[in-house]
């Protein structure tokens, strides 16, 4: 799609070229630099004003051999109102999908979100019941898997989205304290996600949980949504350490959500230190467990922010295994918490596979 047209008029003498009719208005943004030279398989934003309230049709389908590709720009604002871009697409068959958004100037606002909705409930403002997945920018990119339970998705128990129509919405959050002053260009890719094929579990365990001991099982209980929860002041994250880089190798953590009463809102939450490699900008996680099939297993992924930690991603569900993807910064330290949402009378063994990847 062409977002702007320029004309060169050849003529005789000094006759000037006529100016376009000032009354003609074209609701199409100027082509963002990030969208220059993209191929015909990429949908370039064509309606900068109307797609704030009504999704722009991409006429694209995500399937086993096809991805939805979108390119556009969130234009600057001068107050609380922000430019929110929405796009419709379809999913060919029931599946999980991985949403990746590469951006420029994501720091122009305090938060830059990407949210996946079903279109029938794509109200303005959106409603929680229509949400199927969400993520926010870390550095210059957003990565998440949908459905995810952190977005209150009713599909999170099955971990699969039904085939049909969906809407991807990109929206910055600024507010009067920091209005968006710089254009945020983006390229989004929505693809079917198969963590079992893309992030293969190693045959041997890389790190085995070692801090937690019976009967208290609270020596590595650290965080629930970034908040210290353990009643033991001497607990610490496990020093699991290994750096994740792009490539076929994965990292495997094995542990047990031990017998633990739900005395502060959940059961045993085991916390591990995670370090990213110098080129790692995204992490895929596969969480499997054995034992109590009816229990909800929880994971949280946190990064250091000042003296504390803030959530990067979180999820829970009864479907085994669970899958997640999230953005990270290279050469940085994170905390991964894994455990039963409720108290358990018997130990709940679990296995976590983590893969790091770069983003082109």
mmCIF file of N, CA, C and O in Angstrom, residues 92-190:
data_model
loop_
_atom_site.group_PDB
_atom_site.id
_atom_site.type_symbol
_atom_site.label_atom_id
_atom_site.label_comp_id
_atom_site.label_asym_id
_atom_site.label_seq_id
_atom_site.Cartn_x
_atom_site.Cartn_y
_atom_site.Cartn_z
ATOM 1 N N UNK A 92 -6.273 -19.913 11.384
ATOM 2 C CA UNK A 92 -6.798 -20.957 10.513
ATOM 3 C C UNK A 92 -7.308 -22.175 11.281
ATOM 4 O O UNK A 92 -8.300 -22.796 10.888
ATOM 5 N N UNK A 93 -6.641 -22.542 12.372
ATOM 6 C CA UNK A 93 -7.002 -23.732 13.142
ATOM 7 C C UNK A 93 -6.687 -23.474 14.605
ATOM 8 O O UNK A 93 -5.909 -22.571 14.934
ATOM 9 N N UNK A 94 -7.289 -24.228 15.532
ATOM 10 C CA UNK A 94 -6.991 -24.021 16.951
ATOM 11 C C UNK A 94 -5.493 -24.126 17.221
ATOM 12 O O UNK A 94 -4.827 -25.055 16.756
ATOM 13 N N UNK A 95 -4.957 -23.157 17.956
ATOM 14 C CA UNK A 95 -3.509 -23.130 18.189
ATOM 15 C C UNK A 95 -3.166 -22.092 19.242
ATOM 16 O O UNK A 95 -3.987 -21.245 19.594
ATOM 17 N N UNK A 96 -1.945 -22.164 19.760
ATOM 18 C CA UNK A 96 -1.348 -21.044 20.472
ATOM 19 C C UNK A 96 -0.696 -20.150 19.433
ATOM 20 O O UNK A 96 -0.243 -20.617 18.392
ATOM 21 N N UNK A 97 -0.602 -18.863 19.711
ATOM 22 C CA UNK A 97 0.117 -17.971 18.807
ATOM 23 C C UNK A 97 1.160 -17.189 19.589
ATOM 24 O O UNK A 97 0.999 -16.931 20.787
ATOM 25 N N UNK A 98 2.225 -16.837 18.900
ATOM 26 C CA UNK A 98 3.304 -16.026 19.478
ATOM 27 C C UNK A 98 3.249 -14.655 18.812
ATOM 28 O O UNK A 98 3.290 -14.553 17.585
ATOM 29 N N UNK A 99 3.132 -13.625 19.604
ATOM 30 C CA UNK A 99 3.070 -12.251 19.100
ATOM 31 C C UNK A 99 4.409 -11.578 19.373
ATOM 32 O O UNK A 99 4.893 -11.584 20.510
ATOM 33 N N UNK A 100 5.006 -11.021 18.332
ATOM 34 C CA UNK A 100 6.271 -10.309 18.465
ATOM 35 C C UNK A 100 6.123 -8.947 17.822
ATOM 36 O O UNK A 100 5.639 -8.812 16.700
ATOM 37 N N UNK A 101 6.496 -7.897 18.556
ATOM 38 C CA UNK A 101 6.434 -6.532 18.043
ATOM 39 C C UNK A 101 7.804 -5.895 18.229
ATOM 40 O O UNK A 101 8.299 -5.780 19.349
ATOM 41 N N UNK A 102 8.422 -5.492 17.125
ATOM 42 C CA UNK A 102 9.678 -4.745 17.165
ATOM 43 C C UNK A 102 9.346 -3.276 16.986
ATOM 44 O O UNK A 102 8.560 -2.908 16.103
ATOM 45 N N UNK A 103 9.939 -2.413 17.797
ATOM 46 C CA UNK A 103 9.554 -1.005 17.796
ATOM 47 C C UNK A 103 10.777 -0.088 17.758
ATOM 48 O O UNK A 103 11.910 -0.509 18.004
ATOM 49 N N UNK A 104 10.500 1.168 17.462
ATOM 50 C CA UNK A 104 11.470 2.241 17.687
ATOM 51 C C UNK A 104 10.869 3.189 18.715
ATOM 52 O O UNK A 104 9.652 3.376 18.770
ATOM 53 N N UNK A 105 11.677 3.757 19.550
ATOM 54 C CA UNK A 105 11.253 4.785 20.519
ATOM 55 C C UNK A 105 10.148 4.300 21.450
ATOM 56 O O UNK A 105 9.249 5.054 21.807
ATOM 57 N N UNK A 106 10.210 3.030 21.860
ATOM 58 C CA UNK A 106 9.218 2.544 22.817
ATOM 59 C C UNK A 106 9.302 3.306 24.129
ATOM 60 O O UNK A 106 8.334 3.352 24.892
ATOM 61 N N UNK A 107 10.463 3.912 24.398
ATOM 62 C CA UNK A 107 10.626 4.679 25.625
ATOM 63 C C UNK A 107 9.974 6.054 25.543
ATOM 64 O O UNK A 107 10.090 6.853 26.482
ATOM 65 N N UNK A 108 9.288 6.346 24.431
ATOM 66 C CA UNK A 108 8.589 7.632 24.317
ATOM 67 C C UNK A 108 7.387 7.707 25.247
ATOM 68 O O UNK A 108 6.835 8.788 25.476
ATOM 69 N N UNK A 109 6.966 6.565 25.792
ATOM 70 C CA UNK A 109 5.871 6.503 26.763
ATOM 71 C C UNK A 109 6.304 5.584 27.904
ATOM 72 O O UNK A 109 7.190 4.750 27.733
ATOM 73 N N UNK A 110 5.695 5.725 29.080
ATOM 74 C CA UNK A 110 6.072 4.846 30.188
ATOM 75 C C UNK A 110 5.848 3.362 29.869
ATOM 76 O O UNK A 110 6.628 2.511 30.271
ATOM 77 N N UNK A 111 4.748 3.050 29.156
ATOM 78 C CA UNK A 111 4.446 1.665 28.823
ATOM 79 C C UNK A 111 3.904 1.588 27.401
ATOM 80 O O UNK A 111 3.118 2.437 26.984
ATOM 81 N N UNK A 112 4.328 0.561 26.667
ATOM 82 C CA UNK A 112 3.785 0.279 25.350
ATOM 83 C C UNK A 112 3.253 -1.145 25.373
ATOM 84 O O UNK A 112 4.004 -2.093 25.601
ATOM 85 N N UNK A 113 1.944 -1.296 25.153
ATOM 86 C CA UNK A 113 1.277 -2.590 25.260
ATOM 87 C C UNK A 113 0.887 -3.122 23.891
ATOM 88 O O UNK A 113 0.597 -2.364 22.966
ATOM 89 N N UNK A 114 0.824 -4.445 23.769
ATOM 90 C CA UNK A 114 0.177 -5.133 22.660
ATOM 91 C C UNK A 114 -0.815 -6.105 23.271
ATOM 92 O O UNK A 114 -0.481 -6.830 24.212
ATOM 93 N N UNK A 115 -2.048 -6.105 22.778
ATOM 94 C CA UNK A 115 -3.100 -6.928 23.359
ATOM 95 C C UNK A 115 -3.869 -7.628 22.254
ATOM 96 O O UNK A 115 -4.185 -7.025 21.236
ATOM 97 N N UNK A 116 -4.177 -8.908 22.468
ATOM 98 C CA UNK A 116 -4.926 -9.695 21.506
ATOM 99 C C UNK A 116 -6.350 -9.875 22.019
ATOM 100 O O UNK A 116 -6.554 -10.283 23.166
ATOM 101 N N UNK A 117 -7.338 -9.557 21.174
ATOM 102 C CA UNK A 117 -8.753 -9.641 21.553
ATOM 103 C C UNK A 117 -9.519 -10.494 20.566
ATOM 104 O O UNK A 117 -9.105 -10.684 19.425
ATOM 105 N N UNK A 118 -10.685 -10.982 20.999
ATOM 106 C CA UNK A 118 -11.653 -11.487 20.040
ATOM 107 C C UNK A 118 -12.473 -10.279 19.599
ATOM 108 O O UNK A 118 -12.818 -9.421 20.408
ATOM 109 N N UNK A 119 -12.792 -10.153 18.315
ATOM 110 C CA UNK A 119 -13.368 -8.908 17.800
ATOM 111 C C UNK A 119 -14.757 -8.587 18.310
ATOM 112 O O UNK A 119 -15.115 -7.415 18.425
ATOM 113 N N UNK A 120 -15.574 -9.594 18.648
ATOM 114 C CA UNK A 120 -16.932 -9.305 19.102
ATOM 115 C C UNK A 120 -16.940 -8.504 20.398
ATOM 116 O O UNK A 120 -17.915 -7.836 20.707
ATOM 117 N N UNK A 121 -15.857 -8.587 21.155
ATOM 118 C CA UNK A 121 -15.789 -7.871 22.413
ATOM 119 C C UNK A 121 -14.711 -6.792 22.385
ATOM 120 O O UNK A 121 -14.226 -6.360 23.417
ATOM 121 N N UNK A 122 -14.370 -6.354 21.182
ATOM 122 C CA UNK A 122 -13.337 -5.337 21.054
ATOM 123 C C UNK A 122 -13.949 -3.956 21.266
ATOM 124 O O UNK A 122 -14.036 -3.127 20.363
ATOM 125 N N UNK A 123 -14.451 -3.743 22.467
ATOM 126 C CA UNK A 123 -15.088 -2.476 22.800
ATOM 127 C C UNK A 123 -14.033 -1.393 22.923
ATOM 128 O O UNK A 123 -12.841 -1.659 22.973
ATOM 129 N N UNK A 124 -14.461 -0.167 22.975
ATOM 130 C CA UNK A 124 -13.530 0.952 23.133
ATOM 131 C C UNK A 124 -14.007 1.787 24.325
ATOM 132 O O UNK A 124 -14.982 2.512 24.213
ATOM 133 N N UNK A 125 -13.390 1.681 25.496
ATOM 134 C CA UNK A 125 -12.141 0.929 25.725
ATOM 135 C C UNK A 125 -12.392 -0.578 25.762
ATOM 136 O O UNK A 125 -13.523 -1.008 25.965
ATOM 137 N N UNK A 126 -11.336 -1.381 25.567
ATOM 138 C CA UNK A 126 -11.506 -2.830 25.548
ATOM 139 C C UNK A 126 -12.021 -3.359 26.882
ATOM 140 O O UNK A 126 -11.857 -2.729 27.925
ATOM 141 N N UNK A 127 -12.652 -4.528 26.852
ATOM 142 C CA UNK A 127 -13.138 -5.157 28.077
ATOM 143 C C UNK A 127 -12.281 -6.385 28.360
ATOM 144 O O UNK A 127 -11.781 -7.039 27.458
ATOM 145 N N UNK A 128 -12.123 -6.712 29.631
ATOM 146 C CA UNK A 128 -11.253 -7.815 30.015
ATOM 147 C C UNK A 128 -11.704 -9.145 29.425
ATOM 148 O O UNK A 128 -10.896 -9.994 29.085
ATOM 149 N N UNK A 129 -13.027 -9.361 29.324
ATOM 150 C CA UNK A 129 -13.522 -10.649 28.871
ATOM 151 C C UNK A 129 -13.125 -10.948 27.437
ATOM 152 O O UNK A 129 -13.099 -12.100 27.021
ATOM 153 N N UNK A 130 -12.814 -9.912 26.639
ATOM 154 C CA UNK A 130 -12.417 -10.157 25.262
ATOM 155 C C UNK A 130 -10.940 -10.393 25.089
ATOM 156 O O UNK A 130 -10.476 -10.725 24.003
ATOM 157 N N UNK A 131 -10.183 -10.249 26.145
ATOM 158 C CA UNK A 131 -8.729 -10.310 26.066
ATOM 159 C C UNK A 131 -8.249 -11.759 26.032
ATOM 160 O O UNK A 131 -8.719 -12.593 26.783
ATOM 161 N N UNK A 132 -7.321 -12.040 25.139
ATOM 162 C CA UNK A 132 -6.778 -13.390 25.033
ATOM 163 C C UNK A 132 -5.282 -13.437 25.307
ATOM 164 O O UNK A 132 -4.706 -14.496 25.453
ATOM 165 N N UNK A 133 -4.621 -12.319 25.334
ATOM 166 C CA UNK A 133 -3.195 -12.280 25.620
ATOM 167 C C UNK A 133 -2.705 -10.855 25.590
ATOM 168 O O UNK A 133 -3.296 -9.996 24.934
ATOM 169 N N UNK A 134 -1.625 -10.590 26.320
ATOM 170 C CA UNK A 134 -1.073 -9.243 26.334
ATOM 171 C C UNK A 134 0.403 -9.300 26.697
ATOM 172 O O UNK A 134 0.888 -10.253 27.310
ATOM 173 N N UNK A 135 1.121 -8.260 26.290
ATOM 174 C CA UNK A 135 2.515 -8.107 26.644
ATOM 175 C C UNK A 135 2.889 -6.644 26.541
ATOM 176 O O UNK A 135 2.140 -5.843 25.973
ATOM 177 N N UNK A 136 4.029 -6.290 27.100
ATOM 178 C CA UNK A 136 4.453 -4.902 27.046
ATOM 179 C C UNK A 136 5.933 -4.842 26.723
ATOM 180 O O UNK A 136 6.663 -5.817 26.856
ATOM 181 N N UNK A 137 6.363 -3.656 26.283
ATOM 182 C CA UNK A 137 7.714 -3.506 25.758
ATOM 183 C C UNK A 137 8.751 -3.581 26.865
ATOM 184 O O UNK A 137 8.631 -2.934 27.906
ATOM 185 N N UNK A 138 9.767 -4.386 26.625
ATOM 186 C CA UNK A 138 11.004 -4.386 27.396
ATOM 187 C C UNK A 138 12.089 -4.002 26.395
ATOM 188 O O UNK A 138 12.338 -4.736 25.436
ATOM 189 N N UNK A 139 12.718 -2.862 26.595
ATOM 190 C CA UNK A 139 13.632 -2.367 25.575
ATOM 191 C C UNK A 139 12.852 -1.937 24.352
ATOM 192 O O UNK A 139 11.925 -1.135 24.444
ATOM 193 N N UNK A 140 13.174 -2.517 23.201
ATOM 194 C CA UNK A 140 12.527 -2.107 21.960
ATOM 195 C C UNK A 140 11.657 -3.213 21.361
ATOM 196 O O UNK A 140 11.444 -3.252 20.156
ATOM 197 N N UNK A 141 11.114 -4.114 22.198
ATOM 198 C CA UNK A 141 10.326 -5.192 21.647
ATOM 199 C C UNK A 141 9.310 -5.729 22.660
ATOM 200 O O UNK A 141 9.448 -5.559 23.869
ATOM 201 N N UNK A 142 8.271 -6.359 22.112
ATOM 202 C CA UNK A 142 7.222 -7.014 22.884
ATOM 203 C C UNK A 142 7.145 -8.455 22.394
ATOM 204 O O UNK A 142 7.166 -8.699 21.192
ATOM 205 N N UNK A 143 7.064 -9.415 23.310
ATOM 206 C CA UNK A 143 6.897 -10.819 22.949
ATOM 207 C C UNK A 143 5.940 -11.448 23.954
ATOM 208 O O UNK A 143 6.115 -11.289 25.160
ATOM 209 N N UNK A 144 4.931 -12.169 23.467
ATOM 210 C CA UNK A 144 4.075 -12.939 24.372
ATOM 211 C C UNK A 144 3.375 -14.048 23.599
ATOM 212 O O UNK A 144 3.303 -14.030 22.369
ATOM 213 N N UNK A 145 2.875 -15.041 24.341
ATOM 214 C CA UNK A 145 2.111 -16.143 23.783
ATOM 215 C C UNK A 145 0.657 -15.968 24.196
ATOM 216 O O UNK A 145 0.357 -15.608 25.331
ATOM 217 N N UNK A 146 -0.263 -16.201 23.274
ATOM 218 C CA UNK A 146 -1.691 -16.171 23.581
ATOM 219 C C UNK A 146 -2.297 -17.531 23.235
ATOM 220 O O UNK A 146 -1.913 -18.137 22.242
ATOM 221 N N UNK A 147 -3.229 -18.033 24.073
ATOM 222 C CA UNK A 147 -3.765 -17.325 25.228
ATOM 223 C C UNK A 147 -2.797 -17.356 26.412
ATOM 224 O O UNK A 147 -1.972 -18.253 26.506
ATOM 225 N N UNK A 148 -2.910 -16.329 27.279
ATOM 226 C CA UNK A 148 -2.183 -16.385 28.539
ATOM 227 C C UNK A 148 -3.105 -16.015 29.679
ATOM 228 O O UNK A 148 -3.975 -15.167 29.555
ATOM 229 N N UNK A 149 -2.917 -16.711 30.781
ATOM 230 C CA UNK A 149 -3.829 -16.536 31.910
ATOM 231 C C UNK A 149 -3.631 -15.200 32.599
ATOM 232 O O UNK A 149 -4.527 -14.702 33.269
ATOM 233 N N UNK A 150 -2.439 -14.603 32.442
ATOM 234 C CA UNK A 150 -2.216 -13.292 33.032
ATOM 235 C C UNK A 150 -3.135 -12.251 32.456
ATOM 236 O O UNK A 150 -3.365 -11.203 33.055
ATOM 237 N N UNK A 151 -3.692 -12.517 31.259
ATOM 238 C CA UNK A 151 -4.634 -11.593 30.636
ATOM 239 C C UNK A 151 -6.082 -11.965 30.948
ATOM 240 O O UNK A 151 -7.007 -11.480 30.300
ATOM 241 N N UNK A 152 -6.305 -12.840 31.921
ATOM 242 C CA UNK A 152 -7.640 -13.273 32.326
ATOM 243 C C UNK A 152 -8.380 -13.942 31.177
ATOM 244 O O UNK A 152 -9.590 -13.826 31.045
ATOM 245 N N UNK A 153 -7.663 -14.640 30.323
ATOM 246 C CA UNK A 153 -8.267 -15.268 29.156
ATOM 247 C C UNK A 153 -9.091 -16.479 29.553
ATOM 248 O O UNK A 153 -8.612 -17.352 30.272
ATOM 249 N N UNK A 154 -10.332 -16.581 29.073
ATOM 250 C CA UNK A 154 -11.123 -17.789 29.366
ATOM 251 C C UNK A 154 -10.602 -19.023 28.648
ATOM 252 O O UNK A 154 -11.028 -20.131 28.934
ATOM 253 N N UNK A 155 -9.676 -18.845 27.694
ATOM 254 C CA UNK A 155 -9.095 -19.984 26.992
ATOM 255 C C UNK A 155 -7.819 -20.486 27.655
ATOM 256 O O UNK A 155 -7.184 -21.411 27.139
ATOM 257 N N UNK A 156 -7.422 -19.890 28.780
ATOM 258 C CA UNK A 156 -6.114 -20.217 29.339
ATOM 259 C C UNK A 156 -6.044 -21.654 29.830
ATOM 260 O O UNK A 156 -4.969 -22.247 29.840
ATOM 261 N N UNK A 157 -7.163 -22.246 30.246
ATOM 262 C CA UNK A 157 -7.121 -23.612 30.735
ATOM 263 C C UNK A 157 -6.766 -24.589 29.616
ATOM 264 O O UNK A 157 -6.089 -25.584 29.833
ATOM 265 N N UNK A 158 -7.236 -24.321 28.386
ATOM 266 C CA UNK A 158 -6.920 -25.210 27.267
ATOM 267 C C UNK A 158 -5.600 -24.838 26.608
ATOM 268 O O UNK A 158 -5.025 -25.636 25.864
ATOM 269 N N UNK A 159 -5.101 -23.609 26.864
ATOM 270 C CA UNK A 159 -3.861 -23.111 26.271
ATOM 271 C C UNK A 159 -3.938 -23.067 24.744
ATOM 272 O O UNK A 159 -2.919 -23.045 24.062
ATOM 273 N N UNK A 160 -5.146 -23.035 24.187
ATOM 274 C CA UNK A 160 -5.322 -23.004 22.734
ATOM 275 C C UNK A 160 -6.409 -21.995 22.385
ATOM 276 O O UNK A 160 -7.466 -21.967 23.010
ATOM 277 N N UNK A 161 -6.149 -21.171 21.381
ATOM 278 C CA UNK A 161 -7.157 -20.265 20.852
ATOM 279 C C UNK A 161 -7.991 -20.992 19.809
ATOM 280 O O UNK A 161 -7.448 -21.718 18.978
ATOM 281 N N UNK A 162 -9.319 -20.814 19.807
ATOM 282 C CA UNK A 162 -10.131 -21.413 18.743
ATOM 283 C C UNK A 162 -9.833 -20.748 17.402
ATOM 284 O O UNK A 162 -9.379 -19.597 17.340
ATOM 285 N N UNK A 163 -10.068 -21.471 16.314
ATOM 286 C CA UNK A 163 -9.956 -20.871 14.994
ATOM 287 C C UNK A 163 -10.993 -19.757 14.878
ATOM 288 O O UNK A 163 -12.065 -19.811 15.480
ATOM 289 N N UNK A 164 -10.668 -18.713 14.117
ATOM 290 C CA UNK A 164 -11.620 -17.623 13.947
ATOM 291 C C UNK A 164 -10.931 -16.290 13.797
ATOM 292 O O UNK A 164 -9.744 -16.208 13.466
ATOM 293 N N UNK A 165 -11.684 -15.230 14.066
ATOM 294 C CA UNK A 165 -11.207 -13.862 13.853
ATOM 295 C C UNK A 165 -10.729 -13.234 15.159
ATOM 296 O O UNK A 165 -11.342 -13.418 16.211
ATOM 297 N N UNK A 166 -9.654 -12.446 15.057
ATOM 298 C CA UNK A 166 -9.053 -11.804 16.220
ATOM 299 C C UNK A 166 -8.632 -10.376 15.872
ATOM 300 O O UNK A 166 -8.581 -9.993 14.702
ATOM 301 N N UNK A 167 -8.312 -9.626 16.918
ATOM 302 C CA UNK A 167 -7.842 -8.246 16.765
ATOM 303 C C UNK A 167 -6.583 -8.058 17.592
ATOM 304 O O UNK A 167 -6.532 -8.451 18.764
ATOM 305 N N UNK A 168 -5.552 -7.488 16.977
ATOM 306 C CA UNK A 168 -4.345 -7.080 17.703
ATOM 307 C C UNK A 168 -4.406 -5.578 17.885
ATOM 308 O O UNK A 168 -4.593 -4.825 16.920
ATOM 309 N N UNK A 169 -4.252 -5.133 19.114
ATOM 310 C CA UNK A 169 -4.268 -3.692 19.413
ATOM 311 C C UNK A 169 -2.929 -3.285 20.012
ATOM 312 O O UNK A 169 -2.426 -3.934 20.940
ATOM 313 N N UNK A 170 -2.356 -2.222 19.504
ATOM 314 C CA UNK A 170 -1.125 -1.631 20.034
ATOM 315 C C UNK A 170 -1.497 -0.299 20.658
ATOM 316 O O UNK A 170 -2.109 0.548 20.013
ATOM 317 N N UNK A 171 -1.110 -0.130 21.913
ATOM 318 C CA UNK A 171 -1.508 1.112 22.571
ATOM 319 C C UNK A 171 -0.468 1.554 23.589
ATOM 320 O O UNK A 171 -0.030 0.792 24.426
ATOM 321 N N UNK A 172 -0.052 2.809 23.477
ATOM 322 C CA UNK A 172 0.882 3.389 24.447
ATOM 323 C C UNK A 172 0.125 3.961 25.634
ATOM 324 O O UNK A 172 -1.022 4.392 25.502
ATOM 325 N N UNK A 173 0.758 3.926 26.776
ATOM 326 C CA UNK A 173 0.179 4.571 27.960
ATOM 327 C C UNK A 173 1.134 5.660 28.398
ATOM 328 O O UNK A 173 2.285 5.390 28.724
ATOM 329 N N UNK A 174 0.640 6.888 28.373
ATOM 330 C CA UNK A 174 1.494 8.001 28.757
ATOM 331 C C UNK A 174 0.912 8.777 29.915
ATOM 332 O O UNK A 174 1.399 8.734 31.026
ATOM 333 N N UNK A 175 -0.201 9.481 29.673
ATOM 334 C CA UNK A 175 -0.767 10.335 30.701
ATOM 335 C C UNK A 175 -0.203 11.736 30.600
ATOM 336 O O UNK A 175 0.746 12.014 29.860
ATOM 337 N N UNK A 176 -0.780 12.628 31.350
ATOM 338 C CA UNK A 176 -0.397 14.033 31.260
ATOM 339 C C UNK A 176 1.023 14.294 31.742
ATOM 340 O O UNK A 176 1.634 15.295 31.390
ATOM 341 N N UNK A 177 1.579 13.354 32.554
ATOM 342 C CA UNK A 177 2.925 13.571 33.063
ATOM 343 C C UNK A 177 3.987 13.286 32.006
ATOM 344 O O UNK A 177 5.078 13.825 32.056
ATOM 345 N N UNK A 178 3.650 12.418 31.042
ATOM 346 C CA UNK A 178 4.609 12.119 29.984
ATOM 347 C C UNK A 178 3.862 11.801 28.691
ATOM 348 O O UNK A 178 3.748 10.648 28.275
ATOM 349 N N UNK A 179 3.322 12.826 28.017
ATOM 350 C CA UNK A 179 2.634 12.571 26.754
ATOM 351 C C UNK A 179 3.620 12.089 25.701
ATOM 352 O O UNK A 179 4.808 12.385 25.759
ATOM 353 N N UNK A 180 3.108 11.320 24.764
ATOM 354 C CA UNK A 180 3.958 10.791 23.705
ATOM 355 C C UNK A 180 4.396 11.923 22.786
ATOM 356 O O UNK A 180 3.594 12.546 22.107
ATOM 357 N N UNK A 181 5.691 12.190 22.730
ATOM 358 C CA UNK A 181 6.219 13.295 21.935
ATOM 359 C C UNK A 181 6.935 12.818 20.678
ATOM 360 O O UNK A 181 7.271 13.617 19.817
ATOM 361 N N UNK A 182 7.169 11.507 20.569
ATOM 362 C CA UNK A 182 7.922 10.946 19.450
ATOM 363 C C UNK A 182 7.111 9.839 18.801
ATOM 364 O O UNK A 182 6.462 9.053 19.497
ATOM 365 N N UNK A 183 7.132 9.779 17.479
ATOM 366 C CA UNK A 183 6.448 8.702 16.774
ATOM 367 C C UNK A 183 7.063 7.357 17.146
ATOM 368 O O UNK A 183 8.287 7.224 17.249
ATOM 369 N N UNK A 184 6.212 6.348 17.379
ATOM 370 C CA UNK A 184 6.651 4.996 17.689
ATOM 371 C C UNK A 184 6.334 4.110 16.491
ATOM 372 O O UNK A 184 5.163 3.824 16.214
ATOM 373 N N UNK A 185 7.349 3.728 15.751
ATOM 374 C CA UNK A 185 7.155 2.841 14.613
ATOM 375 C C UNK A 185 7.225 1.397 15.087
ATOM 376 O O UNK A 185 7.911 1.080 16.059
ATOM 377 N N UNK A 186 6.515 0.502 14.397
ATOM 378 C CA UNK A 186 6.481 -0.889 14.838
ATOM 379 C C UNK A 186 6.298 -1.837 13.657
ATOM 380 O O UNK A 186 5.751 -1.465 12.612
ATOM 381 N N UNK A 187 6.781 -3.057 13.870
ATOM 382 C CA UNK A 187 6.500 -4.174 12.979
ATOM 383 C C UNK A 187 6.075 -5.345 13.842
ATOM 384 O O UNK A 187 6.796 -5.745 14.763
ATOM 385 N N UNK A 188 4.886 -5.895 13.576
ATOM 386 C CA UNK A 188 4.330 -6.983 14.376
ATOM 387 C C UNK A 188 4.241 -8.259 13.549
ATOM 388 O O UNK A 188 3.907 -8.213 12.361
ATOM 389 N N UNK A 189 4.534 -9.384 14.195
ATOM 390 C CA UNK A 189 4.412 -10.696 13.559
ATOM 391 C C UNK A 189 3.619 -11.601 14.488
ATOM 392 O O UNK A 189 3.946 -11.721 15.675
ATOM 393 N N UNK A 190 2.568 -12.241 13.965
ATOM 394 C CA UNK A 190 1.752 -13.180 14.727
ATOM 395 C C UNK A 190 1.879 -14.538 14.056
ATOM 396 O O UNK A 190 1.510 -14.703 12.887
#
